[in-house]
Amino acid sequence: MESWEKILSESITTAGALSSLFEINKDEIQRVIAEYPLTINPYYLGLIQCKGDGIYKQAVPDIREITEHQGLEDPLDEEALSPVPGLTHKYPDRVLLLVSGRCAMYCRFCNRKRKVGQPAMVTRQTVREGLSYIRANREIRDVLLSGGDPLLLPDQELFGLLTELRAIPHVEIIRIGTRIPCSLPQRVTLGLADMLKGFHPLYINTHFNHPLEITPEASLACARLADAGIPLGCQTVLLKGVNDDPAVMRELMQKLLLIRVRPYYLFQADLAKGTSHFWTPLKKGIEIMSALQGHTSGLCVPTFMIDIPSGGGKVPITPEYVLGEDHGEILIRNYQGEVYSYPVL
Ligand SMILES: *Cc1c(COP(=O)(O)O)cnc(C)c1O
Ligand code: SF4
């Protein structure tokens, strides 16, 4: 089997290379990637079945990234909530720490597209300062490693980082947010899984958006992590033209369970500048949640979350099941829309 480093080194990164594969406007793509980098590794590229499908839209640049100006550079106000660069402390007991600036594929809808792929995003210095901040703040019991993709770090570097984190007595939980099991599953070697197993309790939240991403390779990667005792969750992003359809979403959620990944969050796409062509009305997410809840196993049902712009934080949005009160009874509808009454008590 080819090494993941080799696969990654053969990525498409230029408009020229892309134009030899798809009929695209090379000049337009060139202008887009001058602003937001392009990387599509051969594995993820191979998932595209036809131009414009749900895989293509996630990976191939679109001129609207630079011609539509709605949205914010930093939609979640992460910079303002950063006591040190690369660390966001928004909730009382947990922080987000950026540990890698690179990804195995640059998602066109990324909410950090202002900085992914740029060398200054994460440096040895920012990671060192982040660790010092965590060490000095004893209320932090949960550290979420993110980026960029933490699993693009070499094993040795990741080992060093996890060792330093585990040496901090008040850090109870370590989480890794990574798209690797989806975008470059070959990276999940037996050696990596074996190394990660030494840092429990360790949780991984991965990121799948479309049923075509659930492949034998992705399945093997997730099996290796699950066999190492790592609970796997999924943070899916709701994206127009990719998965904004109840049937597609249901298939994705059901397939995730088959590869031992438990859906965690379904995110309303963040209002990041350059991504407005992916946005869906809030109603769409509610419709999709209604089509999941009760219609399939509860294990397949994530929490639909909106991350409020300007640092308001994550808020769950649920379809309305409580319809009101009538003569001392609460009116509740079930998943089929039948209305029942339940005593107020
Ligand atoms: C999402 C997020 C977390 C983790 O939130 P959970 O709801 O606990 O998964 C932590 N910090 C920041 C800044 C986040 O954006
Ligand atoms: S893998 Fe995550 S951080 Fe990287 S481009 Fe995709 S969404 Fe952004």
CSV table of C-alpha atoms and ligand atoms in Angstrom, one decimal, residues 58 100-113 116-117 121 146-150 177-180 183 207 209 237, ligand 2:
chain,number,residue,atom,x,y,z
A,58,GLN,CA,-16.4,20.3,-1.3
A,100,SER,CA,-1.5,22.3,12.6
A,101,GLY,CA,-2.0,24.7,9.8
A,102,ARG,CA,-2.4,22.2,7.0
A,103,CYS,CA,-5.1,19.8,5.8
A,104,ALA,CA,-5.1,16.8,3.5
A,105,MET,CA,-7.7,18.6,1.4
A,106,TYR,CA,-8.8,22.2,1.7
A,107,CYS,CA,-12.6,22.2,2.1
A,108,ARG,CA,-14.0,25.1,0.1
A,109,PHE,CA,-16.6,25.8,2.8
A,110,CYS,CA,-14.0,25.9,5.7
A,111,ASN,CA,-14.9,28.4,8.4
A,112,ARG,CA,-11.2,29.0,8.9
A,113,LYS,CA,-10.5,29.5,5.3
A,116,VAL,CA,-5.7,27.4,6.8
A,117,GLY,CA,-2.7,26.5,4.7
A,121,MET,CA,-1.4,29.9,11.3
A,146,SER,CA,-7.8,21.3,15.9
A,147,GLY,CA,-6.3,23.2,13.0
A,148,GLY,CA,-5.8,22.6,10.1
A,149,ASP,CA,-5.6,18.9,10.7
A,150,PRO,CA,-3.8,17.6,13.9
A,177,GLY,CA,-10.9,17.2,15.7
A,178,THR,CA,-9.7,15.7,12.3
A,179,ARG,CA,-11.0,15.2,8.8
A,180,ILE,CA,-8.3,12.6,8.1
A,183,SER,CA,-10.0,12.9,3.5
A,207,HIS,CA,-15.9,15.1,9.7
A,209,ASN,CA,-20.4,15.2,4.9
A,237,VAL,CA,-21.6,20.5,8.1
B,2,SF4,S1,-10.3,19.7,7.1
B,2,SF4,FE1,-11.4,21.1,8.5
B,2,SF4,S2,-9.9,22.8,8.9
B,2,SF4,FE2,-9.2,21.7,7.0
B,2,SF4,S3,-10.1,22.8,5.3
B,2,SF4,FE3,-11.6,21.2,5.9
B,2,SF4,S4,-13.0,22.1,7.3
B,2,SF4,FE4,-11.2,23.5,7.2
